[in-house]
Tab-separated table of N, CA and C in Angstrom:
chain	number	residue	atom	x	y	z
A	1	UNK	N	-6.796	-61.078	-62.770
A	1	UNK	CA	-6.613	-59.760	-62.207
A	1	UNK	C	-7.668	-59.512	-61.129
A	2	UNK	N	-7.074	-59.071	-60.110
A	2	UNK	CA	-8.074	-58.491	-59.096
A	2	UNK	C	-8.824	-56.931	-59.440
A	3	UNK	N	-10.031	-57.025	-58.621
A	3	UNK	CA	-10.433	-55.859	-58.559
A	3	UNK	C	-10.022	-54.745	-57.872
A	4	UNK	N	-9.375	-53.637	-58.653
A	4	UNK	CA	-9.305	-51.919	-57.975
A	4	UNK	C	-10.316	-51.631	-57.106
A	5	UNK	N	-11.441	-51.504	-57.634
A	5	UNK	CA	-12.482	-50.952	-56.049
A	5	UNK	C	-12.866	-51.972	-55.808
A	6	UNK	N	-13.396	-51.709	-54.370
A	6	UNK	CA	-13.868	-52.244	-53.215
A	6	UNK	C	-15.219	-53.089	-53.512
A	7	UNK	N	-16.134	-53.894	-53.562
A	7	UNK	CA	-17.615	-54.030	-54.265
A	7	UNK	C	-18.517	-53.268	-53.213
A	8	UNK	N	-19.844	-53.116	-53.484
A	8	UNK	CA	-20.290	-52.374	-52.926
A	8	UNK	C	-20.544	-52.814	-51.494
A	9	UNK	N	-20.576	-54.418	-51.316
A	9	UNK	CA	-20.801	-55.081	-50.134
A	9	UNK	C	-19.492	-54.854	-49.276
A	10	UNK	N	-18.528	-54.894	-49.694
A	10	UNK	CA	-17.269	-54.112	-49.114
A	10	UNK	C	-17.416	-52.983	-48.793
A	11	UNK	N	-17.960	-52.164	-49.092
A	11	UNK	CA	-18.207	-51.199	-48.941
A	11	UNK	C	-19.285	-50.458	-47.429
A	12	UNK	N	-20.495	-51.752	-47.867
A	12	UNK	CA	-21.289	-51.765	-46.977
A	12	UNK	C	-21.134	-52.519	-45.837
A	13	UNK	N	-20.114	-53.195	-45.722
A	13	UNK	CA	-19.471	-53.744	-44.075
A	13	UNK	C	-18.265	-52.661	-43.884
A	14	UNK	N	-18.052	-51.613	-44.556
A	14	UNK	CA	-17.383	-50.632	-44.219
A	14	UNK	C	-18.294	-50.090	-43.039
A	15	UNK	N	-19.058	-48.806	-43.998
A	15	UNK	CA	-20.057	-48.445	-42.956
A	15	UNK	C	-20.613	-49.033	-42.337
A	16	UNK	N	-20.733	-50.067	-41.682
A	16	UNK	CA	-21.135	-51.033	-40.547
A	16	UNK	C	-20.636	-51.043	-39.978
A	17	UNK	N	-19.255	-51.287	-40.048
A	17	UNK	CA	-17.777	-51.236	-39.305
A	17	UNK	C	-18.150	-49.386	-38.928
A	18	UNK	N	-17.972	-48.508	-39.209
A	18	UNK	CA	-17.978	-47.037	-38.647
A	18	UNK	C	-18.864	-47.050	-37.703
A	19	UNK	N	-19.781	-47.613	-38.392
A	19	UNK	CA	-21.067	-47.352	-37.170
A	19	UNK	C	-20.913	-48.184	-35.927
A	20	UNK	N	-20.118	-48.901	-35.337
A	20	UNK	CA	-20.519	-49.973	-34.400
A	20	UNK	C	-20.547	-49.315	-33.201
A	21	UNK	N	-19.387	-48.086	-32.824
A	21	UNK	CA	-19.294	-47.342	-31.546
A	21	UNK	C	-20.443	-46.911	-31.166
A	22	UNK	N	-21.672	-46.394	-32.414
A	22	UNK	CA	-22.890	-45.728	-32.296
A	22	UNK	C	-23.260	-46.951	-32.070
A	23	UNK	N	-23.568	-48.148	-32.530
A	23	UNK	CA	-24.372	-49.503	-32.372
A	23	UNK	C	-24.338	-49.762	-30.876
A	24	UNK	N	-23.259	-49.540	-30.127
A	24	UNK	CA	-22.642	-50.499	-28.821
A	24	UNK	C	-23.639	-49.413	-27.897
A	25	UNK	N	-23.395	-48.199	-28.005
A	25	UNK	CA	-23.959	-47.440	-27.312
A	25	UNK	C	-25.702	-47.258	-27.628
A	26	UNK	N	-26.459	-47.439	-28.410
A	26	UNK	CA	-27.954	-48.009	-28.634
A	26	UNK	C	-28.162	-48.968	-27.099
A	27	UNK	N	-29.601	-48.506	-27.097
A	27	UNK	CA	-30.019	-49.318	-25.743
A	27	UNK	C	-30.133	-51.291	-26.463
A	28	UNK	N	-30.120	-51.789	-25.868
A	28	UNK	CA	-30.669	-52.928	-26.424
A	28	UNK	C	-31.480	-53.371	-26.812
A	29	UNK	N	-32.777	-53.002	-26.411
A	29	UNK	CA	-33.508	-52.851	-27.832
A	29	UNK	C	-33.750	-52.366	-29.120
A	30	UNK	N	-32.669	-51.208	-29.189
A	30	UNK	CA	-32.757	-50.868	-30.360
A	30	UNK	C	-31.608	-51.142	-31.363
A	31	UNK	N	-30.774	-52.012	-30.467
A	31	UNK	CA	-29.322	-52.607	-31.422
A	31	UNK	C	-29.845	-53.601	-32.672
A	32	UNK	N	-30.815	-54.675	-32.171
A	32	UNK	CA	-31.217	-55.190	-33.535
A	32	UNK	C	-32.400	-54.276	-34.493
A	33	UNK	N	-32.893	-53.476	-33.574
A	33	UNK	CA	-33.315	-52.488	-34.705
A	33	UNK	C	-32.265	-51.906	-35.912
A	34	UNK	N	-31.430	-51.861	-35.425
A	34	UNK	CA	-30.299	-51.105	-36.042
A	34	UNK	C	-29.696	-52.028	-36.995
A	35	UNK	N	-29.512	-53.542	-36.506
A	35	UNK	CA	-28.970	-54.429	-37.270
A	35	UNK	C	-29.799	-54.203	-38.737
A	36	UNK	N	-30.824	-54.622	-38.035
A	36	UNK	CA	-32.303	-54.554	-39.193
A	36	UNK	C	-32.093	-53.780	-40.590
A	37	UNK	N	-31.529	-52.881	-40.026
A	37	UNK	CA	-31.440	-51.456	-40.943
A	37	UNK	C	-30.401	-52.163	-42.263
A	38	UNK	N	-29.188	-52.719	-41.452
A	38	UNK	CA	-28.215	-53.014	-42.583
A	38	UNK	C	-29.040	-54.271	-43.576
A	39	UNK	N	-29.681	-54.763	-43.072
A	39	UNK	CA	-30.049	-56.230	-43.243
A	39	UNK	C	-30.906	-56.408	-44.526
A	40	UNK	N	-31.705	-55.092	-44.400
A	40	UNK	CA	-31.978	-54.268	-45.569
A	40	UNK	C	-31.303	-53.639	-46.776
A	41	UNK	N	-30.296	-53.059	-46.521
A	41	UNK	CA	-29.226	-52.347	-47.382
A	41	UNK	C	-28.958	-53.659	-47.990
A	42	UNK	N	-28.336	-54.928	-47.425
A	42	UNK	CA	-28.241	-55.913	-47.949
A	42	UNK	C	-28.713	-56.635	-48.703
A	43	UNK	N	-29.841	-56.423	-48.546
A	43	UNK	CA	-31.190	-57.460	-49.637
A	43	UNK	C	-30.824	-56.668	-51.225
A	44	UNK	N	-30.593	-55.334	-51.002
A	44	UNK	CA	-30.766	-54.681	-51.684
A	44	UNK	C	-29.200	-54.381	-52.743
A	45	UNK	N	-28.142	-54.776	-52.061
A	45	UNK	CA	-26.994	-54.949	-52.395
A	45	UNK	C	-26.610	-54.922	-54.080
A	46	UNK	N	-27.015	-55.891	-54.829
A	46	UNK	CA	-27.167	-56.135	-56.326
A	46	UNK	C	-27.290	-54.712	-56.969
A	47	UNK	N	-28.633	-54.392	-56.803
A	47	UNK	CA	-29.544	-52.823	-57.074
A	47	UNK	C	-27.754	-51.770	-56.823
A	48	UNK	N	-27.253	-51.624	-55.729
A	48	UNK	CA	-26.551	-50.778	-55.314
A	48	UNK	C	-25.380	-51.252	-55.843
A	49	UNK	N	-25.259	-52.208	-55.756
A	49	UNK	CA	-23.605	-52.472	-56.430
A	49	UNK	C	-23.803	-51.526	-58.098
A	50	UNK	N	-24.832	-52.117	-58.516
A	50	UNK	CA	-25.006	-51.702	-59.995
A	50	UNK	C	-24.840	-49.991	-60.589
A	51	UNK	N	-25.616	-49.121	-59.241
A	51	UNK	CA	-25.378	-47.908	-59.098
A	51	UNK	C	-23.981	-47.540	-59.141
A	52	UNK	N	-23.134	-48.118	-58.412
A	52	UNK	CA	-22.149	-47.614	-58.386
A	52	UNK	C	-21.382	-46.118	-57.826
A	53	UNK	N	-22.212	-45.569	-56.792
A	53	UNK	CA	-22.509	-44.483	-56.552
A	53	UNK	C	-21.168	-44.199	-55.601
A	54	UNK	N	-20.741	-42.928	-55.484
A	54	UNK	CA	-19.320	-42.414	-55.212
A	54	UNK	C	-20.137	-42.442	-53.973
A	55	UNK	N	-21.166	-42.549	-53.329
A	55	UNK	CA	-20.996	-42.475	-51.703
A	55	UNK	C	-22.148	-43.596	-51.657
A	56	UNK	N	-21.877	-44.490	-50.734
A	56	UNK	CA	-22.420	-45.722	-50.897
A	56	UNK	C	-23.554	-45.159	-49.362
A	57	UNK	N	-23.278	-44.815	-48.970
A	57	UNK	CA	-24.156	-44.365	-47.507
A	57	UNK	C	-25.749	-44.249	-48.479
A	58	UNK	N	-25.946	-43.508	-49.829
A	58	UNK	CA	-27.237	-43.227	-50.118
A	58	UNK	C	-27.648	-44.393	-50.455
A	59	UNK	N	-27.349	-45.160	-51.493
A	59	UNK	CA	-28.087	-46.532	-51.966
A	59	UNK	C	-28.485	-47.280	-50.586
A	60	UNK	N	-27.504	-47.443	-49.715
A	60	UNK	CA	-27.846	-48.038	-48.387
A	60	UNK	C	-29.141	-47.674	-48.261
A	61	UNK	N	-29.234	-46.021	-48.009
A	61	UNK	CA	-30.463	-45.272	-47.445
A	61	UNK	C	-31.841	-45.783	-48.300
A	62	UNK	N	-31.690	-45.342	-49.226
A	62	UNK	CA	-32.687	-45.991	-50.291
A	62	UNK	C	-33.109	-47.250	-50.091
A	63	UNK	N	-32.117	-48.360	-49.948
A	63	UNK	CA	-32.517	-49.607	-49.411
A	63	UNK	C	-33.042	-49.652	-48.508
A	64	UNK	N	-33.058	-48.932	-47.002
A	64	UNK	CA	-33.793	-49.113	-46.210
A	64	UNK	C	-35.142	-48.767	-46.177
A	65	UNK	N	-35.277	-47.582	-46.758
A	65	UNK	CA	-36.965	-46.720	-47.321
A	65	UNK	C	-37.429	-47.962	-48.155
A	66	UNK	N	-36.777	-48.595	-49.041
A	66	UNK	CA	-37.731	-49.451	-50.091
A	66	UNK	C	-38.518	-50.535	-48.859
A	67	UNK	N	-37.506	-51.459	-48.328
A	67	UNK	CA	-38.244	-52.168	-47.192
A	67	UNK	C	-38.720	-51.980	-46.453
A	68	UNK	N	-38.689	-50.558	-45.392
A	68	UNK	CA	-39.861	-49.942	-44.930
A	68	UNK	C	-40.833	-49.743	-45.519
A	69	UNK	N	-40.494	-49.595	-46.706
A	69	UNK	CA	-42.226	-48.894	-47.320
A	69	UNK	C	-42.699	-50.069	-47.684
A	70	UNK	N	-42.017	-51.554	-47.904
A	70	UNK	CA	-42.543	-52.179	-47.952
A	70	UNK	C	-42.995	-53.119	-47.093
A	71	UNK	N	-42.830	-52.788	-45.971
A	71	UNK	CA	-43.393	-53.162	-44.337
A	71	UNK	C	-44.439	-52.576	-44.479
A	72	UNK	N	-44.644	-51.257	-44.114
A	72	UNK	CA	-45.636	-50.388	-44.066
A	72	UNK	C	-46.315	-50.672	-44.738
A	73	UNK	N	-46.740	-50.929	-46.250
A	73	UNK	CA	-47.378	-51.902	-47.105
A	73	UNK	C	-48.528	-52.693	-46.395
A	74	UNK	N	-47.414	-53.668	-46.446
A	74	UNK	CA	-48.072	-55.100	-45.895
A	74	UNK	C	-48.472	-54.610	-44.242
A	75	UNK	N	-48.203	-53.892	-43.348
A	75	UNK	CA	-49.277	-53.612	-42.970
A	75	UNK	C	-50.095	-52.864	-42.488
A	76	UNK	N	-50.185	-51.887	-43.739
A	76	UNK	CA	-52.280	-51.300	-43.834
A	76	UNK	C	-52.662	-52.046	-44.758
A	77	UNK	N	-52.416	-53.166	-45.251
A	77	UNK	CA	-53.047	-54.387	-45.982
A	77	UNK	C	-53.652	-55.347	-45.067
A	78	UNK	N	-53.093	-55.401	-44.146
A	78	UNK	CA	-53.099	-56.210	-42.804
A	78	UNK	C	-54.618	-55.279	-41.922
A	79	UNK	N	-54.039	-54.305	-41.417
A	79	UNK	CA	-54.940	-53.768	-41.132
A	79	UNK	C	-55.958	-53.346	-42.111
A	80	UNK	N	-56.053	-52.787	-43.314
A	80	UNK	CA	-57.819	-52.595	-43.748
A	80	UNK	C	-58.460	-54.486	-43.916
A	81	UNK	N	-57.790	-55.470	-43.869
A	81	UNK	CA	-58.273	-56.525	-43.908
A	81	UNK	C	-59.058	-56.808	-42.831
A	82	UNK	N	-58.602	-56.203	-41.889
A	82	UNK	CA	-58.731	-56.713	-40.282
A	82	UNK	C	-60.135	-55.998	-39.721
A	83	UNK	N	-59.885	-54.108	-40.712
A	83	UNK	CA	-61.161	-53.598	-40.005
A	83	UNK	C	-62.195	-54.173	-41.053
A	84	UNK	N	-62.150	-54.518	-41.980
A	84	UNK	CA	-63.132	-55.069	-43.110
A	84	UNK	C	-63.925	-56.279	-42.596
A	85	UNK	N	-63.181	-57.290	-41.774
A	85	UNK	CA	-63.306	-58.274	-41.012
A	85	UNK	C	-64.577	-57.828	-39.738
A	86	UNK	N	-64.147	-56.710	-39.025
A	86	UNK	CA	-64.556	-56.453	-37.966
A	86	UNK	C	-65.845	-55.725	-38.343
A	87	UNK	N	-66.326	-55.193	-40.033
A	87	UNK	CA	-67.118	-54.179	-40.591
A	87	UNK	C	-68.019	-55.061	-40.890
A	88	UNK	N	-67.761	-56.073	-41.559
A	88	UNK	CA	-68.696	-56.933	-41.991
A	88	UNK	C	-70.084	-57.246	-40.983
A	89	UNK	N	-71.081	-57.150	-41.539
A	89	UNK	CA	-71.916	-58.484	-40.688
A	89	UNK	C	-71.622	-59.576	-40.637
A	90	UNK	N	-72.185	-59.784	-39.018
A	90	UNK	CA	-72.143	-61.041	-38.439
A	90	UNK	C	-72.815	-62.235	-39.095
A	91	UNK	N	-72.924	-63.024	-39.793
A	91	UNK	CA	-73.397	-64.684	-39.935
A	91	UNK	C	-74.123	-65.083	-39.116
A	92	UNK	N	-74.931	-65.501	-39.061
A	92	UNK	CA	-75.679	-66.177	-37.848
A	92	UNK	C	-75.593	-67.259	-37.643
A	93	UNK	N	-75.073	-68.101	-38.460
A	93	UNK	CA	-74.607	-69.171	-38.474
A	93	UNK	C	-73.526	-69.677	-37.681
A	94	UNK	N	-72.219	-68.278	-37.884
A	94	UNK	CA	-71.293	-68.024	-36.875
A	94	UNK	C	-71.341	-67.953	-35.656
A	95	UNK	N	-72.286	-67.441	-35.372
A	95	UNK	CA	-72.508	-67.004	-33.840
A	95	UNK	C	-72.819	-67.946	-33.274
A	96	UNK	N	-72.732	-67.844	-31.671
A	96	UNK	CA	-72.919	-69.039	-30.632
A	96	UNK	C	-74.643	-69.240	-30.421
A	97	UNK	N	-74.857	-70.312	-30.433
A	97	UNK	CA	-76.363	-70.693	-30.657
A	97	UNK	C	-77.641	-69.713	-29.368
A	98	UNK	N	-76.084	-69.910	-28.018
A	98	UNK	CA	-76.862	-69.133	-27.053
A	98	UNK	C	-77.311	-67.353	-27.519
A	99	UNK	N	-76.519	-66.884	-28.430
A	99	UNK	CA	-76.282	-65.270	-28.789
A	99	UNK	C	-77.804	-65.150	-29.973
A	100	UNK	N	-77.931	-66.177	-30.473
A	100	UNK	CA	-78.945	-66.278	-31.776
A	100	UNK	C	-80.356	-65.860	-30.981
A	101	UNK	N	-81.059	-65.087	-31.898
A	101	UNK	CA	-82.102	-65.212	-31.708
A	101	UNK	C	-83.146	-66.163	-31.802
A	102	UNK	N	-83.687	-66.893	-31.031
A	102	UNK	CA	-84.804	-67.644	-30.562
A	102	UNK	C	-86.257	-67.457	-31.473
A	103	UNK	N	-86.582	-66.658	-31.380
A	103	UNK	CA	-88.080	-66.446	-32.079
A	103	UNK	C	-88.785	-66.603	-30.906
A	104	UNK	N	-88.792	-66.595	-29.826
A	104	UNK	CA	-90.015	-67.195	-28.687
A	104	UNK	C	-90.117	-66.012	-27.894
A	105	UNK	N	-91.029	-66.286	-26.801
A	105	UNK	CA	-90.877	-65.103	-25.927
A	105	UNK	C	-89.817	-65.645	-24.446
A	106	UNK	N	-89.266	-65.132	-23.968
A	106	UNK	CA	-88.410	-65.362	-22.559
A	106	UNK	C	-89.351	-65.763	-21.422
């Protein structure tokens, strides 16, 4: 026996399919932004199928916030690493022999 509804991934190349007139008209840089967006909903697909939710547009939505937030994540992880890097003292060891202090007079 086949399945009565649609799965949710059916579902979600639905609204992909609606959206494309809005997609075509996006400047070009922001068309694979846009791709991006579904690409997400997708990862997330399983999670949303399971919901089962009478309007599939929200789980989508949700999918995209989870991977943003988990961009955003990774990076101010990225960045406090980077200013921690830049906070630290210098090594002297590191430094270029010409930058080191000498001990002598000039």
């Amino acid at each position: 026996m086949g399945r009565t509804n649609p799965t949710y991934r059916d579902a979600l190349r639905a609204i992909e399919e609606r959206w494309a007139t809005f997609r075509r008209a996006l400047r070009g840089r922001d068309q694979p932004r846009f791709d991006r967006l579904f690409e997400y909903a997708r990862a997330h697909a399983d999670a949303s199928g399971l919901l089962n939710h009478q309007t599939p547009l929200l789980p989508a939505l949700v999918s995209i916030d989870l991977e943003q937030e988990a961009r955003l994540e990774d990076h101010e992880e990225r960045l406090a690493a980077l200013e921690r890097r830049v906070s630290e003292p210098e090594d002297e060891s590191s430094r270029p022999a010409a930058d080191r202090d000498t001990g002598g007079a000039e």
